[in-house]
Amino acid sequence: MELKVQQDALNLEAEILVVGLSRHPENTKGWSEFSERFNGKLEEWTKQELSFDLNASTTYPTLSGSIPRVLFVGLNDRKKLTEDDVRTAFGQVGKELLKKKIKHAAVYLDSFQNDSISAEDAAYLAAEGIGMGTYRFDDYKTSSNEADVQLESLTLLTQEDADEVQASAFIGQVFGQSVNEARSLVNMPGNLLTATALADYAQELGETYGFETDILGKAELEELGMGAILAVNQGSVEEPRLIVLKYKATDSFDNPLALVGKGITFDTGGYSLKPKDGIVGMKGDMGGAAAVLGAMKIIGELQPEKNVVAVIASTDNMVSGNAFKPDDVITSLSGKTIEILNTDAEGRLVLADSVTYAKQMGATHIIDVATLTGGVIVALGNDKTGALTNDEGFFETFMEAALETGEFVWRLPLTERDKKRIRKSDVADLNNSPGRDGHMIFGGGFVGEFAENTPWIHLDIAGTSHAASPHDLGPQGGTGAMVRTLAMMVEKMAEEQ
Ligand code: BES
Ligand code: ZN
Ligand code: ZN
């Protein structure tokens, strides 16, 4: 999608023009000049029965050749509009443009502004929201997607500084595109997106952005002693991969932040087999890996001043004569031994070795992201990401990032009593499934045992990584949850140092 910024309303051309409709449109910057563009008709239309309700949209034919249609989006009282409202409105606009098969759209940017939302903010939100809203997965139907039309250009009409608006829109576009790539990874089936294929994708990303890339195969994992990842992979005919991407803001690579993602390409549950209804959809069990890769794409594009290492452990979790079983005792990379009580609690195992690996790489801060437990869905629903942390200050910064991106994150407690239950085993240092009560906490808390004293945040996206039905910012399927917030967190840490 090509982004353009234009200040001259009179010579604007597009298949459709998007206008934010608030109670007093005449207070919009440049309104009269703009209205002239339609021979004063705009005024007339806004007095018709258009809905001012937030996100209600009405399309109006203009009988003008250069802008044949206007799409009004309800903004209600513009003074009260938040960034989240505007992002949502643009997400809806994106969906509308997709439905109408629009190739060239324009947005009257200044109609989305108020005292707290500048033209640059609105530009960022427009590019991001429309980018996400127009997402569609290239599926495998033989009747093909070829006939589907994609948005090719978006022109932002504004009276403000064109360069600044353009720069800000570019950032929004990068955010939106990276979310969409993560969505596609989540939507890919497990037979096509194997650990090897995921690693190939990461390798390509590394080449595009100049990341130092390390892809470790089974033999290397064995050599290093990554017994937890290997145990999960034991029943598979597919090789595991440990994917490591380094973004070096400084040559010395001081104090890197580690982004650790769960990359289970399909989770059968193993011998603790999932019921037939619970197994469908488990191709999405690499949502954490997708979030990390999406964030790395943003980081590669925008080059923040912060060292980052991405670590993703990828394998499927299968059953076979070789598979690991309940009662097995395994030795992790950290040296800690683990009693397996449930082979379906495999995510925490691959994360454990990944977190240890990240620490060995010198990570001074760790964020792990994973579709880890059904427990988080029971606790918070499908629209909130659950979090745990061992560091208040680090988490506070993270919540600021989440507030900016509008991704809802809620922290759960992790108490000493919880940790005791994770450490309870007659035969090993830890057990991988202390119980079903509050098990989001046990899942994340288990990973925390490997972070030890390194400032750490755990994000459980089992609910948020996938949407059962279309939502404000996109269609049913992979959502790209946490892509934007992870990248925003890196930006914040770059600013802080
Ligand atoms: N991948 C699942 C978690 C999950 C559930 C993701 C629903 C997306 C939607 C994870 O590996 C798992 O099976 N967790 C178990 C843990 C239990 C055995 C302690 C769960 O949540 O039931
Ligand atoms: Zn599982
Ligand atoms: Zn899983």
Coordinates of C-alpha atoms and ligand atoms in Angstrom, one line a residue:
M1 CA 0.0 0.0 0.0
E2 CA 1.4 3.3 -1.1
L3 CA 1.0 6.2 1.4
K4 CA 0.6 9.7 0.2
V5 CA 0.1 13.0 2.0
Q6 CA -1.7 15.8 0.2
Q7 CA -2.6 19.3 1.4
D8 CA -4.7 20.4 -1.6
A9 CA -8.3 19.4 -1.2
L10 CA -9.3 20.7 -4.6
N11 CA -7.2 18.4 -6.6
L12 CA -7.8 15.3 -4.6
E13 CA -8.7 12.1 -6.5
A14 CA -9.7 8.8 -5.0
E15 CA -12.4 6.2 -5.4
I16 CA -13.6 7.0 -1.9
L17 CA -13.0 9.7 0.7
V18 CA -13.2 8.8 4.4
V19 CA -14.5 11.6 6.6
G20 CA -14.8 11.5 10.4
L21 CA -18.3 12.7 11.3
S22 CA -18.7 14.5 14.6
R23 CA -21.5 16.6 16.0
H24 CA -19.9 19.8 14.8
P25 CA -18.1 19.0 11.5
E26 CA -17.8 22.7 10.7
N27 CA -15.2 23.0 13.5
T28 CA -12.8 20.8 11.5
K29 CA -9.7 22.4 10.2
G30 CA -10.0 23.3 6.6
W31 CA -13.7 22.4 6.5
S32 CA -14.9 25.3 4.3
E33 CA -12.2 24.8 1.7
F34 CA -13.0 21.1 1.8
S35 CA -16.7 21.6 1.6
E36 CA -16.2 23.8 -1.5
R37 CA -14.7 20.7 -3.1
F38 CA -18.2 19.3 -3.2
N39 CA -19.9 22.7 -4.0
G40 CA -21.0 23.1 -0.4
K41 CA -22.9 19.8 -0.5
L42 CA -20.9 18.3 2.3
E43 CA -22.7 20.6 4.7
E44 CA -26.0 19.4 3.4
W45 CA -25.1 15.7 3.7
T46 CA -23.9 16.0 7.3
K47 CA -27.3 17.4 8.1
Q48 CA -29.0 14.4 6.6
E49 CA -29.8 11.3 8.6
L50 CA -26.2 10.2 8.9
S51 CA -25.3 8.4 12.1
F52 CA -22.9 10.1 14.5
D53 CA -22.6 7.0 16.5
L54 CA -19.1 5.8 17.1
N55 CA -18.1 3.6 14.2
A56 CA -21.4 3.8 12.3
S57 CA -20.5 4.2 8.7
T58 CA -22.6 5.6 5.8
T59 CA -21.5 5.8 2.2
Y60 CA -22.7 8.7 0.1
P61 CA -22.5 9.0 -3.7
T62 CA -21.2 12.4 -4.6
L63 CA -21.9 12.5 -8.3
S64 CA -18.3 13.8 -8.7
G65 CA -16.0 12.0 -11.1
S66 CA -12.8 12.5 -9.1
I67 CA -14.2 11.4 -5.8
P68 CA -17.3 9.4 -6.5
R69 CA -18.0 8.4 -2.9
V70 CA -17.7 9.7 0.6
L71 CA -17.6 7.3 3.5
F72 CA -18.7 8.9 6.7
V73 CA -17.6 7.3 10.0
G74 CA -19.4 8.3 13.1
L75 CA -17.1 9.8 15.8
N76 CA -19.8 11.1 18.1
D77 CA -18.4 13.9 20.2
R78 CA -14.9 14.5 18.7
K79 CA -13.7 16.3 21.9
K80 CA -14.0 13.0 23.8
L81 CA -12.4 10.8 21.2
T82 CA -9.5 8.7 22.4
E83 CA -6.7 7.2 20.3
D84 CA -8.3 3.8 20.8
D85 CA -11.6 5.0 19.4
V86 CA -9.8 6.4 16.3
R87 CA -7.8 3.2 15.8
T88 CA -11.0 1.2 16.0
A89 CA -12.8 3.6 13.6
F90 CA -10.0 3.1 11.1
G91 CA -10.1 -0.7 11.6
Q92 CA -13.8 -0.5 10.6
V93 CA -12.9 1.7 7.7
G94 CA -10.4 -0.8 6.5
K95 CA -12.9 -3.6 6.6
E96 CA -15.4 -1.4 4.7
L97 CA -12.7 -0.6 2.0
L98 CA -12.0 -4.3 1.6
K99 CA -15.7 -5.1 1.2
K100 CA -16.1 -2.4 -1.4
K101 CA -13.0 -3.6 -3.2
I102 CA -11.4 -0.1 -3.1
K103 CA -8.0 0.3 -4.6
H104 CA -7.4 4.0 -4.0
A105 CA -8.8 5.6 -0.9
A106 CA -8.3 9.0 0.8
V107 CA -8.8 10.1 4.3
Y108 CA -9.7 13.6 5.4
L109 CA -7.2 13.3 8.3
D110 CA -8.0 16.6 10.1
S111 CA -11.6 15.3 10.7
F112 CA -10.1 12.8 13.1
Q113 CA -8.2 15.3 15.2
N114 CA -8.9 16.9 18.6
D115 CA -6.9 18.6 21.3
S116 CA -5.2 15.3 22.3
I117 CA -4.9 13.7 18.9
S118 CA -2.6 15.5 16.5
A119 CA -2.6 15.1 12.8
E120 CA 0.5 12.9 13.2
D121 CA -1.3 10.7 15.8
A122 CA -4.2 10.4 13.4
A123 CA -1.9 9.5 10.5
Y124 CA -0.3 6.8 12.5
L125 CA -3.7 5.4 13.6
A126 CA -5.1 5.6 10.1
A127 CA -2.2 3.7 8.5
E128 CA -2.2 1.2 11.3
G129 CA -5.9 0.7 11.6
I130 CA -6.6 0.6 7.9
G131 CA -3.6 -1.7 7.5
M132 CA -5.0 -4.2 10.0
G133 CA -8.6 -3.7 8.9
T134 CA -7.9 -4.6 5.3
Y135 CA -6.0 -7.8 6.2
R136 CA -7.2 -11.0 4.6
F137 CA -5.5 -14.4 4.7
D138 CA -4.4 -15.9 1.4
D139 CA -6.0 -19.2 2.0
Y140 CA -5.7 -22.5 0.1
K141 CA -9.0 -22.4 -1.8
T142 CA -8.5 -23.5 -5.4
S143 CA -11.2 -20.9 -6.4
S144 CA -8.3 -18.6 -5.5
N145 CA -8.0 -15.1 -4.0
E146 CA -6.9 -13.6 -7.3
A147 CA -10.2 -11.8 -7.9
D148 CA -9.9 -10.1 -4.5
V149 CA -8.9 -6.5 -4.7
Q150 CA -6.3 -5.0 -2.4
L151 CA -5.9 -1.4 -1.3
E152 CA -3.1 0.0 -3.3
S153 CA -2.9 3.6 -2.2
L154 CA -4.0 5.7 0.8
T155 CA -3.9 9.5 0.5
L156 CA -4.0 11.5 3.7
L157 CA -5.5 14.9 3.3
T158 CA -4.2 17.3 5.9
Q159 CA -3.4 21.0 6.4
E160 CA -0.6 20.1 8.8
D161 CA 3.1 19.5 8.1
A162 CA 3.2 16.9 5.3
D163 CA 6.6 15.5 6.1
E164 CA 5.7 14.8 9.7
V165 CA 2.4 13.3 8.8
Q166 CA 4.1 11.1 6.2
A167 CA 6.7 9.9 8.7
S168 CA 4.1 9.1 11.3
A169 CA 1.9 7.3 8.8
F170 CA 4.9 5.2 7.8
I171 CA 5.3 4.0 11.3
G172 CA 1.7 3.1 11.6
Q173 CA 1.9 1.2 8.3
V174 CA 4.9 -0.8 9.5
F175 CA 3.0 -1.7 12.7
G176 CA 0.0 -2.8 10.7
Q177 CA 1.9 -4.8 8.2
S178 CA 3.9 -6.6 10.9
V179 CA 0.7 -7.5 12.8
N180 CA -0.7 -8.9 9.5
E181 CA 2.4 -11.1 8.9
A182 CA 2.1 -12.5 12.4
R183 CA -1.6 -13.2 11.7
S184 CA -0.7 -15.2 8.6
L185 CA 1.8 -17.3 10.5
V186 CA -0.8 -18.2 13.0
N187 CA -3.3 -19.0 10.3
M188 CA -1.0 -21.4 8.5
P189 CA -1.7 -25.1 9.1
G190 CA 0.8 -27.3 11.0
N191 CA 1.6 -29.5 8.0
L192 CA 2.8 -26.4 6.1
L193 CA 4.3 -24.3 8.9
T194 CA 6.6 -26.8 10.4
A195 CA 9.5 -25.8 12.8
T196 CA 11.8 -25.9 9.8
A197 CA 9.4 -23.6 7.8
L198 CA 9.1 -21.2 10.7
A199 CA 12.9 -21.1 10.9
D200 CA 13.2 -20.4 7.2
Y201 CA 10.8 -17.5 7.6
A202 CA 12.9 -16.2 10.5
Q203 CA 16.1 -16.6 8.4
E204 CA 14.6 -14.6 5.6
L205 CA 13.5 -11.9 8.1
G206 CA 17.0 -11.8 9.4
E207 CA 18.5 -11.4 5.9
T208 CA 16.0 -8.6 5.1
Y209 CA 17.0 -6.6 8.2
G210 CA 20.5 -7.6 8.8
F211 CA 19.9 -9.5 12.1
E212 CA 22.6 -11.9 13.2
T213 CA 20.7 -15.1 12.8
D214 CA 21.3 -18.5 14.4
I215 CA 19.1 -21.5 13.6
L216 CA 19.9 -24.5 15.8
G217 CA 18.9 -28.0 14.7
K218 CA 18.4 -31.2 16.7
A219 CA 22.1 -32.2 16.9
E220 CA 23.0 -28.7 18.2
L221 CA 20.2 -28.8 20.8
E222 CA 21.5 -32.2 21.9
E223 CA 25.1 -30.9 22.2
L224 CA 23.9 -28.0 24.3
G225 CA 21.8 -30.2 26.5
M226 CA 18.4 -28.5 25.8
G227 CA 16.6 -31.5 27.3
A228 CA 13.3 -29.8 27.7
I229 CA 12.8 -28.8 24.1
L230 CA 14.1 -32.2 23.0
A231 CA 11.6 -34.0 25.3
V232 CA 8.7 -32.2 23.6
N233 CA 10.1 -33.0 20.2
Q234 CA 10.8 -36.6 21.0
G235 CA 7.6 -38.0 19.5
S236 CA 7.9 -36.0 16.3
V237 CA 9.2 -36.9 12.8
E238 CA 9.8 -33.2 12.3
E239 CA 13.1 -31.7 13.5
P240 CA 13.0 -29.0 16.2
R241 CA 14.5 -25.6 15.7
L242 CA 15.8 -23.0 18.1
I243 CA 15.6 -19.7 16.3
V244 CA 17.8 -16.9 17.5
L245 CA 17.8 -13.4 15.9
K246 CA 20.0 -10.6 17.2
Y247 CA 19.2 -7.0 16.5
K248 CA 22.3 -5.0 17.4
A249 CA 21.7 -1.4 18.2
T250 CA 25.4 -1.3 19.5
D251 CA 28.3 -3.5 18.4
S252 CA 29.0 -4.5 22.0
F253 CA 25.4 -5.8 22.3
D254 CA 25.1 -4.6 26.0
N255 CA 22.0 -5.3 28.1
P256 CA 19.9 -6.9 25.4
L257 CA 16.2 -7.4 26.0
A258 CA 15.2 -11.0 25.2
L259 CA 11.9 -11.7 23.4
V260 CA 11.1 -15.3 23.9
G261 CA 8.3 -17.0 21.9
K262 CA 6.5 -20.3 22.2
G263 CA 6.6 -21.9 18.7
I264 CA 4.6 -25.1 19.0
T265 CA 3.5 -25.7 15.4
F266 CA 0.9 -28.1 16.5
D267 CA -0.1 -29.3 20.0
T268 CA -1.8 -32.6 20.2
G269 CA -1.2 -32.7 23.9
G270 CA 1.1 -35.7 23.5
Y271 CA 0.2 -38.8 25.7
S272 CA -1.9 -36.4 27.8
L273 CA -3.9 -36.2 24.6
K274 CA -6.3 -33.4 24.0
P275 CA -9.9 -34.3 23.4
K276 CA -11.0 -34.1 19.8
D277 CA -12.7 -30.8 20.2
G278 CA -9.8 -29.2 22.0
I279 CA -7.2 -30.3 19.4
V280 CA -8.7 -28.3 16.5
G281 CA -7.1 -24.9 16.3
M282 CA -3.8 -26.1 17.8
K283 CA -2.0 -25.0 14.7
G284 CA -2.1 -21.6 16.4
D285 CA 0.1 -22.7 19.3
M286 CA 3.0 -20.8 17.8
G287 CA 1.2 -17.4 18.4
G288 CA 4.0 -16.4 20.8
A289 CA 6.6 -17.0 18.1
A290 CA 4.6 -15.1 15.6
A291 CA 4.3 -12.1 18.1
V292 CA 8.1 -12.1 18.5
L293 CA 8.8 -12.3 14.8
G294 CA 6.2 -9.6 14.1
A295 CA 7.9 -7.3 16.7
M296 CA 11.3 -8.1 15.1
K297 CA 10.0 -6.9 11.8
I298 CA 9.0 -3.6 13.3
I299 CA 12.3 -3.4 15.0
G300 CA 14.1 -4.1 11.8
E301 CA 12.2 -1.4 10.0
L302 CA 12.4 1.3 12.6
Q303 CA 15.8 0.6 14.1
P304 CA 15.3 1.6 17.8
E305 CA 18.3 2.3 20.0
K306 CA 18.0 -0.9 22.0
N307 CA 19.7 -4.3 21.7
V308 CA 17.2 -7.1 21.3
V309 CA 17.6 -10.9 21.0
A310 CA 14.7 -13.0 19.9
V311 CA 14.7 -16.7 21.0
I312 CA 12.0 -19.0 19.7
A313 CA 11.8 -22.7 20.4
S314 CA 9.8 -24.5 17.7
T315 CA 8.6 -28.1 17.4
D316 CA 5.2 -29.9 17.3
N317 CA 4.0 -31.9 20.3
M318 CA 3.1 -35.4 19.0
V319 CA 2.4 -39.0 20.1
S320 CA 4.5 -42.0 19.0
G321 CA 6.5 -44.9 20.5
N322 CA 9.3 -42.4 21.1
A323 CA 7.3 -39.6 22.6
F324 CA 7.9 -38.4 26.1
K325 CA 5.4 -39.5 28.7
P326 CA 4.0 -38.6 32.1
D327 CA 6.3 -39.7 34.9
D328 CA 9.4 -39.0 32.8
V329 CA 12.1 -36.9 34.4
I330 CA 14.0 -34.6 32.1
T331 CA 17.0 -32.4 32.5
S332 CA 16.7 -28.8 31.2
L333 CA 19.5 -26.6 29.8
S334 CA 19.7 -24.9 33.2
G335 CA 20.5 -28.2 34.8
K336 CA 17.2 -28.1 36.7
T337 CA 15.4 -31.5 36.5
I338 CA 11.7 -31.6 35.7
E339 CA 9.1 -34.3 36.5
I340 CA 6.6 -34.6 33.7
L341 CA 3.0 -34.8 35.0
N342 CA 1.3 -33.7 31.9
T343 CA 2.7 -33.8 28.4
D344 CA 0.2 -31.2 27.3
A345 CA 2.0 -28.7 29.5
E346 CA 4.7 -28.6 26.9
G347 CA 4.9 -24.8 26.3
R348 CA 6.5 -24.1 29.6
L349 CA 9.1 -26.7 28.8
V350 CA 10.3 -25.2 25.5
L351 CA 10.1 -21.8 27.1
A352 CA 12.3 -22.9 30.0
D353 CA 15.2 -23.8 27.8
S354 CA 14.7 -20.7 25.6
V355 CA 14.8 -18.5 28.7
T356 CA 18.0 -20.1 29.9
Y357 CA 19.5 -19.7 26.5
A358 CA 18.5 -16.0 26.4
K359 CA 20.2 -15.6 29.8
Q360 CA 23.3 -17.3 28.5
M361 CA 23.3 -14.8 25.6
G362 CA 23.5 -12.0 28.2
A363 CA 19.9 -10.9 28.3
T364 CA 19.3 -8.5 31.2
H365 CA 15.5 -8.4 30.7
I366 CA 13.2 -11.1 29.4
I367 CA 9.7 -11.1 28.0
D368 CA 8.2 -14.4 27.1
V369 CA 5.0 -14.7 25.0
A370 CA 3.0 -17.8 24.6
T371 CA -0.3 -19.4 24.0
L372 CA 0.3 -21.2 27.3
T373 CA -2.9 -22.1 29.1
G374 CA -6.6 -22.5 28.7
G375 CA -6.5 -21.1 32.3
V376 CA -6.0 -17.6 31.1
I377 CA -9.2 -17.8 29.0
V378 CA -11.1 -19.0 32.0
A379 CA -9.7 -16.1 34.1
L380 CA -9.8 -13.2 31.7
G381 CA -11.8 -14.2 28.6
N382 CA -10.6 -14.2 25.0
D383 CA -9.9 -10.5 24.7
K384 CA -7.3 -10.0 27.5
T385 CA -3.7 -11.1 27.6
G386 CA -2.6 -12.4 31.0
A387 CA 0.7 -11.3 32.6
L388 CA 3.0 -12.3 35.4
T389 CA 6.2 -10.5 36.4
N390 CA 9.0 -10.4 39.0
D391 CA 9.9 -6.8 38.5
E392 CA 7.5 -3.9 39.2
G393 CA 9.4 -1.1 37.3
F394 CA 9.9 -3.2 34.2
F395 CA 6.2 -4.1 34.2
E396 CA 5.2 -0.5 34.7
T397 CA 7.0 0.5 31.5
F398 CA 5.4 -2.5 29.7
M399 CA 1.9 -1.4 30.8
E400 CA 2.6 2.1 29.4
A401 CA 3.5 0.4 26.0
A402 CA 0.3 -1.6 26.1
L403 CA -1.7 1.5 26.9
E404 CA -0.3 3.2 23.8
T405 CA -1.1 0.3 21.5
G406 CA -4.5 -0.4 23.0
E407 CA -3.8 -4.0 23.7
F408 CA -5.4 -5.1 26.9
V409 CA -3.0 -6.7 29.4
W410 CA -4.0 -7.8 32.9
R411 CA -1.5 -9.0 35.6
L412 CA -2.2 -12.0 37.8
P413 CA -0.4 -12.7 41.1
L414 CA 2.5 -15.1 41.5
T415 CA 3.0 -15.9 45.2
E416 CA 5.5 -17.9 47.1
R417 CA 2.9 -20.5 47.7
D418 CA 2.4 -20.9 43.9
K419 CA 6.2 -21.2 43.5
K420 CA 6.2 -23.9 46.2
R421 CA 3.7 -26.0 44.2
I422 CA 5.8 -25.7 41.1
R423 CA 8.8 -26.9 43.0
K424 CA 7.0 -29.8 44.6
S425 CA 8.2 -33.2 43.3
D426 CA 9.4 -36.4 44.9
V427 CA 11.8 -37.0 42.2
A428 CA 12.9 -33.8 40.5
D429 CA 13.5 -30.0 41.1
L430 CA 10.2 -29.0 39.5
N431 CA 7.0 -30.5 38.2
N432 CA 5.3 -29.3 35.0
S433 CA 1.7 -29.4 36.1
P434 CA 0.9 -28.6 39.7
G435 CA -2.9 -28.6 39.2
R436 CA -5.8 -27.1 37.4
D437 CA -6.7 -24.4 39.9
G438 CA -5.3 -21.1 38.7
H439 CA -3.1 -22.9 36.2
M440 CA -2.3 -19.8 34.2
I441 CA -0.2 -18.9 37.2
F442 CA 1.5 -22.2 37.4
G443 CA 2.3 -22.2 33.6
G444 CA 3.9 -18.8 33.7
G445 CA 5.4 -19.3 37.1
F446 CA 7.2 -22.4 35.8
V447 CA 8.9 -20.2 33.2
G448 CA 9.8 -17.7 35.9
E449 CA 11.8 -20.4 37.7
F450 CA 14.2 -20.2 34.7
A451 CA 14.3 -16.4 34.5
E452 CA 15.4 -16.5 38.2
N453 CA 16.4 -12.9 39.2
T454 CA 16.5 -11.5 35.8
P455 CA 13.7 -8.9 35.3
W456 CA 11.0 -10.9 33.5
I457 CA 7.5 -10.5 32.2
H458 CA 5.3 -13.5 31.1
L459 CA 2.5 -12.9 28.6
D460 CA -0.2 -15.6 28.1
I461 CA -1.9 -15.0 24.8
A462 CA -3.9 -18.2 24.6
G463 CA -7.1 -16.1 24.5
T464 CA -6.0 -13.2 22.5
S465 CA -3.8 -14.8 19.8
H466 CA -6.8 -16.1 17.9
A467 CA -10.3 -14.5 17.3
A468 CA -13.3 -16.9 16.8
S469 CA -15.1 -14.2 14.9
P470 CA -14.4 -10.9 13.1
H471 CA -13.4 -8.1 15.5
D472 CA -12.7 -4.3 15.4
L473 CA -9.3 -4.6 13.8
G474 CA -9.5 -7.6 11.6
P475 CA -11.2 -10.9 10.6
Q476 CA -11.6 -14.2 12.4
G477 CA -8.4 -16.1 12.9
G478 CA -4.9 -15.0 14.0
T479 CA -4.9 -11.5 15.6
G480 CA -1.2 -10.7 15.8
A481 CA -1.7 -10.1 19.5
M482 CA 1.3 -8.4 21.3
V483 CA 3.3 -7.7 18.1
R484 CA 2.7 -4.0 18.5
T485 CA 3.1 -3.9 22.3
L486 CA 6.4 -5.8 22.2
A487 CA 7.7 -3.4 19.6
M488 CA 6.4 -0.4 21.5
M489 CA 8.1 -1.7 24.7
V490 CA 11.4 -1.8 22.8
E491 CA 10.9 1.8 21.7
K492 CA 10.2 2.8 25.4
M493 CA 13.3 1.0 26.7
A494 CA 15.3 2.7 24.0
E495 CA 14.0 6.1 25.2
E496 CA 14.7 5.2 28.8
Q497 CA 18.3 4.4 28.5
Ligands
BES1 N1 -1.5 -24.9 23.9 C1 -2.2 -25.1 25.1 C2 -2.9 -23.9 25.6 C3 -4.0 -23.4 24.8 C4 -5.3 -23.7 25.1 C5 -3.8 -22.5 23.8 C6 -6.4 -23.1 24.4 C7 -4.8 -22.0 23.0 C8 -6.1 -22.3 23.3 C9 -1.2 -25.6 26.1 O1 -0.1 -26.2 25.7 C10 -1.9 -26.5 27.0 O2 -2.4 -27.5 26.6 N2 -2.1 -26.1 28.3 C11 -2.8 -26.9 29.2 C12 -2.0 -26.9 30.5 C13 -2.5 -27.9 31.5 C14 -2.1 -29.3 31.0 C15 -1.8 -27.7 32.8 C16 -4.2 -26.3 29.5 O3 -4.3 -25.1 29.4 O4 -5.1 -27.1 29.7
ZN2 ZN -0.3 -28.3 25.4
ZN3 ZN 0.6 -25.8 23.8

